[in-house]
Amino acid sequence: MMLLTVSVAAFLLSGMSRISHQLSSPFHNTRVLAEAKNALIAYARLSDPDLSADTGLNYRYLPCPDQDGDGLAESPCGASSVEGWLPWMSLGLAPLRDASGTCLRYFVAAAYKQGTATPPLVSALPNAEFTLNSRSGLVAADVVAVLIAPGNVVAGQSRSAAPGNVTECGSTASASKRNQADNYMDTTAGINNALAPDFILSPLSLNDTGSFNDVVISLLSGEL
């Protein structure tokens, strides 16, 4: 009888712990995504190399992503929009991880990257190509950056570091599965969050099937 009682108690505690984790995860993800977004805004407002009182702070650059998970922005990063790890070290942050322990992923629009041909002047900020959507339709356009808490692996994903070595967030081999967007971001309603320019939010529930667990936050030009 005692053994049965202990077993039932252990089962109940295990279930409560699992439900508690499911309930707390969205709050954790929201917090770390907000911290990352605030750091990007601060970076943009201080990224103008001209810091004089009269003429400085007129541009709103965003950092290039980190491609190997060491926390450092990989600059220059081409002429088009680009994706990778959030460059937490370049932003002056500790590694930001979602509730699954995975570091945050980051997309930046072409017109706002460090090194872009036409600097983003604050008085005439260029349009950005990203959109944020729900299952019902468009939520926001003119999105300059997207941050994603990828969550655990879903079906079809693999996050092996081979042939490189594990870094804080990724792999020393940029082409390894551990660094590739499609092994972190998911697809729903015909939109694949691994592929810019369109991104989708999806409501999470305790009965989530495990096929989509991205938590997404956007940065609009008007917030810079």
PDB file of C-alpha atoms in Angstrom:
ATOM      1  CA  MET A   1       0.000   0.000   0.000  1.00  0.00           C
ATOM      2  CA  MET A   2       2.846   2.349   0.900  1.00  0.00           C
ATOM      3  CA  LEU A   3       4.563   1.609  -2.428  1.00  0.00           C
ATOM      4  CA  LEU A   4       1.353   2.365  -4.331  1.00  0.00           C
ATOM      5  CA  THR A   5       0.916   5.657  -2.469  1.00  0.00           C
ATOM      6  CA  VAL A   6       4.492   6.726  -3.235  1.00  0.00           C
ATOM      7  CA  SER A   7       4.084   5.778  -6.903  1.00  0.00           C
ATOM      8  CA  VAL A   8       0.853   7.757  -7.249  1.00  0.00           C
ATOM      9  CA  ALA A   9       2.415  10.767  -5.525  1.00  0.00           C
ATOM     10  CA  ALA A  10       5.441  10.624  -7.824  1.00  0.00           C
ATOM     11  CA  PHE A  11       3.174  10.408 -10.866  1.00  0.00           C
ATOM     12  CA  LEU A  12       1.128  13.411  -9.741  1.00  0.00           C
ATOM     13  CA  LEU A  13       4.228  15.483  -8.971  1.00  0.00           C
ATOM     14  CA  SER A  14       5.718  14.617 -12.354  1.00  0.00           C
ATOM     15  CA  GLY A  15       2.547  15.719 -14.111  1.00  0.00           C
ATOM     16  CA  MET A  16       2.379  18.947 -12.123  1.00  0.00           C
ATOM     17  CA  SER A  17       6.016  19.707 -12.920  1.00  0.00           C
ATOM     18  CA  ARG A  18       5.424  19.159 -16.640  1.00  0.00           C
ATOM     19  CA  ILE A  19       2.356  21.411 -16.669  1.00  0.00           C
ATOM     20  CA  SER A  20       4.198  24.062 -14.637  1.00  0.00           C
ATOM     21  CA  HIS A  21       7.021  24.058 -17.202  1.00  0.00           C
ATOM     22  CA  GLN A  22       4.549  24.375 -20.073  1.00  0.00           C
ATOM     23  CA  LEU A  23       2.869  27.313 -18.370  1.00  0.00           C
ATOM     24  CA  SER A  24       6.100  29.118 -17.461  1.00  0.00           C
ATOM     25  CA  SER A  25       7.877  28.655 -20.805  1.00  0.00           C
ATOM     26  CA  PRO A  26       5.971  31.388 -22.694  1.00  0.00           C
ATOM     27  CA  PHE A  27       6.758  33.910 -19.955  1.00  0.00           C
ATOM     28  CA  HIS A  28      10.452  33.041 -20.068  1.00  0.00           C
ATOM     29  CA  ASN A  29      10.535  33.276 -23.858  1.00  0.00           C
ATOM     30  CA  THR A  30       8.727  36.614 -23.846  1.00  0.00           C
ATOM     31  CA  ARG A  31      11.199  37.998 -21.320  1.00  0.00           C
ATOM     32  CA  VAL A  32      14.371  36.996 -23.180  1.00  0.00           C
ATOM     33  CA  LEU A  33      12.959  38.124 -26.531  1.00  0.00           C
ATOM     34  CA  ALA A  34      12.079  41.515 -25.037  1.00  0.00           C
ATOM     35  CA  GLU A  35      15.590  41.818 -23.591  1.00  0.00           C
ATOM     36  CA  ALA A  36      17.084  41.068 -27.001  1.00  0.00           C
ATOM     37  CA  LYS A  37      14.780  43.554 -28.725  1.00  0.00           C
ATOM     38  CA  ASN A  38      15.687  46.322 -26.274  1.00  0.00           C
ATOM     39  CA  ALA A  39      19.378  45.625 -26.859  1.00  0.00           C
ATOM     40  CA  LEU A  40      18.898  45.911 -30.630  1.00  0.00           C
ATOM     41  CA  ILE A  41      17.095  49.241 -30.228  1.00  0.00           C
ATOM     42  CA  ALA A  42      19.895  50.557 -28.013  1.00  0.00           C
ATOM     43  CA  TYR A  43      22.486  49.351 -30.528  1.00  0.00           C
ATOM     44  CA  ALA A  44      20.653  51.070 -33.390  1.00  0.00           C
ATOM     45  CA  ARG A  45      20.455  54.375 -31.539  1.00  0.00           C
ATOM     46  CA  LEU A  46      24.158  54.326 -30.699  1.00  0.00           C
ATOM     47  CA  SER A  47      25.481  52.836 -33.942  1.00  0.00           C
ATOM     48  CA  ASP A  48      26.100  56.118 -35.750  1.00  0.00           C
ATOM     49  CA  PRO A  49      29.883  56.624 -35.889  1.00  0.00           C
ATOM     50  CA  ASP A  50      29.272  60.388 -35.676  1.00  0.00           C
ATOM     51  CA  LEU A  51      28.538  61.020 -32.004  1.00  0.00           C
ATOM     52  CA  SER A  52      28.774  64.813 -31.999  1.00  0.00           C
ATOM     53  CA  ALA A  53      25.965  66.685 -30.280  1.00  0.00           C
ATOM     54  CA  ASP A  54      25.055  68.632 -33.416  1.00  0.00           C
ATOM     55  CA  THR A  55      25.173  66.034 -36.162  1.00  0.00           C
ATOM     56  CA  GLY A  56      25.464  62.626 -34.531  1.00  0.00           C
ATOM     57  CA  LEU A  57      23.044  59.776 -33.866  1.00  0.00           C
ATOM     58  CA  ASN A  58      21.234  60.232 -37.172  1.00  0.00           C
ATOM     59  CA  TYR A  59      21.510  56.638 -38.397  1.00  0.00           C
ATOM     60  CA  ARG A  60      19.881  53.423 -37.235  1.00  0.00           C
ATOM     61  CA  TYR A  61      22.113  50.499 -38.111  1.00  0.00           C
ATOM     62  CA  LEU A  62      21.476  46.994 -36.779  1.00  0.00           C
ATOM     63  CA  PRO A  63      24.218  44.397 -36.322  1.00  0.00           C
ATOM     64  CA  CYS A  64      24.842  41.538 -38.699  1.00  0.00           C
ATOM     65  CA  PRO A  65      23.887  38.140 -37.265  1.00  0.00           C
ATOM     66  CA  ASP A  66      26.339  35.696 -35.738  1.00  0.00           C
ATOM     67  CA  GLN A  67      26.890  32.684 -38.007  1.00  0.00           C
ATOM     68  CA  ASP A  68      28.748  30.269 -35.724  1.00  0.00           C
ATOM     69  CA  GLY A  69      27.219  30.874 -32.309  1.00  0.00           C
ATOM     70  CA  ASP A  70      30.190  32.558 -30.639  1.00  0.00           C
ATOM     71  CA  GLY A  71      28.157  35.707 -29.956  1.00  0.00           C
ATOM     72  CA  LEU A  72      29.986  37.992 -32.388  1.00  0.00           C
ATOM     73  CA  ALA A  73      28.338  39.680 -35.366  1.00  0.00           C
ATOM     74  CA  GLU A  74      29.773  38.503 -38.694  1.00  0.00           C
ATOM     75  CA  SER A  75      30.335  41.722 -40.619  1.00  0.00           C
ATOM     76  CA  PRO A  76      30.069  42.471 -43.492  1.00  0.00           C
ATOM     77  CA  CYS A  77      27.084  40.256 -44.234  1.00  0.00           C
ATOM     78  CA  GLY A  78      26.181  40.818 -47.872  1.00  0.00           C
ATOM     79  CA  ALA A  79      23.630  42.987 -49.633  1.00  0.00           C
ATOM     80  CA  SER A  80      20.385  41.149 -48.870  1.00  0.00           C
ATOM     81  CA  SER A  81      18.546  40.309 -45.667  1.00  0.00           C
ATOM     82  CA  VAL A  82      20.367  37.777 -43.531  1.00  0.00           C
ATOM     83  CA  GLU A  83      19.702  35.352 -40.675  1.00  0.00           C
ATOM     84  CA  GLY A  84      21.748  33.740 -37.950  1.00  0.00           C
ATOM     85  CA  TRP A  85      22.215  33.691 -34.206  1.00  0.00           C
ATOM     86  CA  LEU A  86      21.543  36.812 -32.190  1.00  0.00           C
ATOM     87  CA  PRO A  87      25.030  38.386 -31.765  1.00  0.00           C
ATOM     88  CA  TRP A  88      24.673  38.599 -28.007  1.00  0.00           C
ATOM     89  CA  MET A  89      28.307  39.447 -27.282  1.00  0.00           C
ATOM     90  CA  SER A  90      28.322  42.293 -29.810  1.00  0.00           C
ATOM     91  CA  LEU A  91      25.202  43.614 -28.064  1.00  0.00           C
ATOM     92  CA  GLY A  92      26.852  43.446 -24.641  1.00  0.00           C
ATOM     93  CA  LEU A  93      24.602  40.620 -23.437  1.00  0.00           C
ATOM     94  CA  ALA A  94      25.072  37.202 -21.933  1.00  0.00           C
ATOM     95  CA  PRO A  95      23.841  34.363 -24.179  1.00  0.00           C
ATOM     96  CA  LEU A  96      20.051  34.604 -24.277  1.00  0.00           C
ATOM     97  CA  ARG A  97      18.332  31.220 -24.355  1.00  0.00           C
ATOM     98  CA  ASP A  98      14.699  30.265 -24.679  1.00  0.00           C
ATOM     99  CA  ALA A  99      12.897  27.900 -22.328  1.00  0.00           C
ATOM    100  CA  SER A 100      14.326  24.899 -24.198  1.00  0.00           C
ATOM    101  CA  GLY A 101      17.886  26.143 -23.675  1.00  0.00           C
ATOM    102  CA  THR A 102      18.305  27.155 -27.323  1.00  0.00           C
ATOM    103  CA  CYS A 103      19.876  30.505 -28.185  1.00  0.00           C
ATOM    104  CA  LEU A 104      17.800  33.085 -30.025  1.00  0.00           C
ATOM    105  CA  ARG A 105      17.768  33.399 -33.816  1.00  0.00           C
ATOM    106  CA  TYR A 106      17.803  36.760 -35.576  1.00  0.00           C
ATOM    107  CA  PHE A 107      16.839  38.117 -39.005  1.00  0.00           C
ATOM    108  CA  VAL A 108      17.793  41.630 -40.145  1.00  0.00           C
ATOM    109  CA  ALA A 109      16.434  43.456 -43.192  1.00  0.00           C
ATOM    110  CA  ALA A 110      18.821  44.463 -45.966  1.00  0.00           C
ATOM    111  CA  ALA A 111      18.409  48.231 -45.575  1.00  0.00           C
ATOM    112  CA  TYR A 112      19.293  48.240 -41.864  1.00  0.00           C
ATOM    113  CA  LYS A 113      22.413  46.091 -41.662  1.00  0.00           C
ATOM    114  CA  GLN A 114      25.781  47.477 -40.717  1.00  0.00           C
ATOM    115  CA  GLY A 115      27.577  48.152 -43.985  1.00  0.00           C
ATOM    116  CA  THR A 116      24.480  48.754 -46.102  1.00  0.00           C
ATOM    117  CA  ALA A 117      25.151  50.932 -49.162  1.00  0.00           C
ATOM    118  CA  THR A 118      22.580  53.577 -48.157  1.00  0.00           C
ATOM    119  CA  PRO A 119      22.722  54.346 -44.423  1.00  0.00           C
ATOM    120  CA  PRO A 120      19.307  54.280 -42.673  1.00  0.00           C
ATOM    121  CA  LEU A 121      18.803  57.955 -41.851  1.00  0.00           C
ATOM    122  CA  VAL A 122      16.451  58.437 -38.893  1.00  0.00           C
ATOM    123  CA  SER A 123      14.568  61.296 -40.569  1.00  0.00           C
ATOM    124  CA  ALA A 124      13.784  59.145 -43.616  1.00  0.00           C
ATOM    125  CA  LEU A 125      14.035  55.510 -42.605  1.00  0.00           C
ATOM    126  CA  PRO A 126      13.807  53.126 -45.562  1.00  0.00           C
ATOM    127  CA  ASN A 127      11.075  50.546 -45.934  1.00  0.00           C
ATOM    128  CA  ALA A 128      11.920  47.062 -44.743  1.00  0.00           C
ATOM    129  CA  GLU A 129      10.882  43.898 -46.537  1.00  0.00           C
ATOM    130  CA  PHE A 130       9.793  41.687 -43.631  1.00  0.00           C
ATOM    131  CA  THR A 131       6.167  41.051 -42.652  1.00  0.00           C
ATOM    132  CA  LEU A 132       4.674  39.492 -39.544  1.00  0.00           C
ATOM    133  CA  ASN A 133       1.514  37.442 -39.935  1.00  0.00           C
ATOM    134  CA  SER A 134      -0.990  35.414 -37.974  1.00  0.00           C
ATOM    135  CA  ARG A 135      -3.190  32.613 -39.242  1.00  0.00           C
ATOM    136  CA  SER A 136      -5.793  35.307 -39.927  1.00  0.00           C
ATOM    137  CA  GLY A 137      -3.580  37.561 -42.024  1.00  0.00           C
ATOM    138  CA  LEU A 138      -1.106  40.424 -41.840  1.00  0.00           C
ATOM    139  CA  VAL A 139      -0.134  41.695 -38.385  1.00  0.00           C
ATOM    140  CA  ALA A 140       2.655  44.131 -39.303  1.00  0.00           C
ATOM    141  CA  ALA A 141       4.630  45.278 -42.324  1.00  0.00           C
ATOM    142  CA  ASP A 142       7.846  47.307 -42.503  1.00  0.00           C
ATOM    143  CA  VAL A 143       9.504  44.940 -40.034  1.00  0.00           C
ATOM    144  CA  VAL A 144      13.245  45.612 -39.835  1.00  0.00           C
ATOM    145  CA  ALA A 145      14.245  42.670 -37.636  1.00  0.00           C
ATOM    146  CA  VAL A 146      12.747  39.449 -36.339  1.00  0.00           C
ATOM    147  CA  LEU A 147      13.783  37.542 -33.226  1.00  0.00           C
ATOM    148  CA  ILE A 148      12.751  33.932 -32.704  1.00  0.00           C
ATOM    149  CA  ALA A 149      12.870  31.608 -29.716  1.00  0.00           C
ATOM    150  CA  PRO A 150      13.085  28.308 -31.629  1.00  0.00           C
ATOM    151  CA  GLY A 151      12.140  25.845 -28.904  1.00  0.00           C
ATOM    152  CA  ASN A 152      12.882  22.135 -29.011  1.00  0.00           C
ATOM    153  CA  VAL A 153      13.518  20.112 -32.140  1.00  0.00           C
ATOM    154  CA  VAL A 154      10.403  19.187 -34.109  1.00  0.00           C
ATOM    155  CA  ALA A 155       9.999  16.436 -36.688  1.00  0.00           C
ATOM    156  CA  GLY A 156      12.497  16.682 -39.536  1.00  0.00           C
ATOM    157  CA  GLN A 157      15.015  18.843 -37.673  1.00  0.00           C
ATOM    158  CA  SER A 158      18.547  17.940 -36.586  1.00  0.00           C
ATOM    159  CA  ARG A 159      21.026  20.083 -34.673  1.00  0.00           C
ATOM    160  CA  SER A 160      24.301  18.211 -34.940  1.00  0.00           C
ATOM    161  CA  ALA A 161      27.472  20.321 -34.655  1.00  0.00           C
ATOM    162  CA  ALA A 162      29.452  18.041 -37.010  1.00  0.00           C
ATOM    163  CA  PRO A 163      31.794  18.508 -38.765  1.00  0.00           C
ATOM    164  CA  GLY A 164      32.676  21.377 -36.435  1.00  0.00           C
ATOM    165  CA  ASN A 165      32.885  21.773 -32.687  1.00  0.00           C
ATOM    166  CA  VAL A 166      30.149  23.083 -30.421  1.00  0.00           C
ATOM    167  CA  THR A 167      30.290  26.801 -29.649  1.00  0.00           C
ATOM    168  CA  GLU A 168      28.211  28.615 -27.040  1.00  0.00           C
ATOM    169  CA  CYS A 169      25.181  28.515 -29.318  1.00  0.00           C
ATOM    170  CA  GLY A 170      26.132  26.806 -32.574  1.00  0.00           C
ATOM    171  CA  SER A 171      29.060  25.158 -34.326  1.00  0.00           C
ATOM    172  CA  THR A 172      32.465  26.260 -35.594  1.00  0.00           C
ATOM    173  CA  ALA A 173      31.430  24.827 -38.982  1.00  0.00           C
ATOM    174  CA  SER A 174      29.033  27.402 -40.412  1.00  0.00           C
ATOM    175  CA  ALA A 175      27.457  24.796 -42.715  1.00  0.00           C
ATOM    176  CA  SER A 176      26.679  22.334 -39.902  1.00  0.00           C
ATOM    177  CA  LYS A 177      23.081  21.466 -39.094  1.00  0.00           C
ATOM    178  CA  ARG A 178      23.507  23.188 -35.739  1.00  0.00           C
ATOM    179  CA  ASN A 179      23.773  26.560 -37.507  1.00  0.00           C
ATOM    180  CA  GLN A 180      21.086  26.148 -40.184  1.00  0.00           C
ATOM    181  CA  ALA A 181      17.819  28.067 -39.933  1.00  0.00           C
ATOM    182  CA  ASP A 182      15.575  25.216 -41.083  1.00  0.00           C
ATOM    183  CA  ASN A 183      16.661  23.143 -38.089  1.00  0.00           C
ATOM    184  CA  TYR A 184      15.256  25.776 -35.730  1.00  0.00           C
ATOM    185  CA  MET A 185      12.317  27.539 -37.343  1.00  0.00           C
ATOM    186  CA  ASP A 186       9.030  25.895 -38.216  1.00  0.00           C
ATOM    187  CA  THR A 187       6.287  26.082 -40.839  1.00  0.00           C
ATOM    188  CA  THR A 188       2.561  26.636 -40.456  1.00  0.00           C
ATOM    189  CA  ALA A 189      -0.240  28.019 -42.647  1.00  0.00           C
ATOM    190  CA  GLY A 190       2.100  27.963 -45.635  1.00  0.00           C
ATOM    191  CA  ILE A 191       4.703  30.259 -44.045  1.00  0.00           C
ATOM    192  CA  ASN A 192       8.163  28.959 -43.182  1.00  0.00           C
ATOM    193  CA  ASN A 193       9.852  31.029 -40.477  1.00  0.00           C
ATOM    194  CA  ALA A 194      13.255  29.896 -41.739  1.00  0.00           C
ATOM    195  CA  LEU A 195      12.714  31.842 -44.956  1.00  0.00           C
ATOM    196  CA  ALA A 196      12.385  35.626 -45.101  1.00  0.00           C
ATOM    197  CA  PRO A 197      10.560  37.872 -45.828  1.00  0.00           C
ATOM    198  CA  ASP A 198       7.324  36.551 -44.293  1.00  0.00           C
ATOM    199  CA  PHE A 199       7.045  35.298 -40.718  1.00  0.00           C
ATOM    200  CA  ILE A 200       4.148  33.882 -38.754  1.00  0.00           C
ATOM    201  CA  LEU A 201       2.979  33.822 -35.170  1.00  0.00           C
ATOM    202  CA  SER A 202       1.186  30.735 -33.979  1.00  0.00           C
ATOM    203  CA  PRO A 203      -0.751  30.482 -30.717  1.00  0.00           C
ATOM    204  CA  LEU A 204       0.717  27.871 -28.415  1.00  0.00           C
ATOM    205  CA  SER A 205      -1.383  25.596 -26.248  1.00  0.00           C
ATOM    206  CA  LEU A 206      -0.763  22.858 -23.727  1.00  0.00           C
ATOM    207  CA  ASN A 207      -1.943  20.447 -26.427  1.00  0.00           C
ATOM    208  CA  ASP A 208       0.599  21.649 -28.992  1.00  0.00           C
ATOM    209  CA  THR A 209       1.365  18.875 -31.459  1.00  0.00           C
ATOM    210  CA  GLY A 210       5.071  19.668 -31.552  1.00  0.00           C
ATOM    211  CA  SER A 211       5.083  20.637 -35.218  1.00  0.00           C
ATOM    212  CA  PHE A 212       5.362  24.387 -34.540  1.00  0.00           C
ATOM    213  CA  ASN A 213       6.892  25.912 -31.429  1.00  0.00           C
ATOM    214  CA  ASP A 214       8.460  29.179 -32.629  1.00  0.00           C
ATOM    215  CA  VAL A 215       7.926  32.249 -30.461  1.00  0.00           C
ATOM    216  CA  VAL A 216       8.375  35.358 -32.593  1.00  0.00           C
ATOM    217  CA  ILE A 217       8.863  39.047 -31.849  1.00  0.00           C
ATOM    218  CA  SER A 218       9.356  41.806 -34.409  1.00  0.00           C
ATOM    219  CA  LEU A 219      11.127  45.155 -34.483  1.00  0.00           C
ATOM    220  CA  LEU A 220       9.483  47.902 -36.548  1.00  0.00           C
ATOM    221  CA  SER A 221      11.254  50.862 -38.112  1.00  0.00           C
ATOM    222  CA  GLY A 222       9.154  53.220 -35.980  1.00  0.00           C
ATOM    223  CA  GLU A 223      10.626  51.689 -32.815  1.00  0.00           C
ATOM    224  CA  LEU A 224      14.214  52.598 -33.691  1.00  0.00           C
TER     225      LEU A 224
END
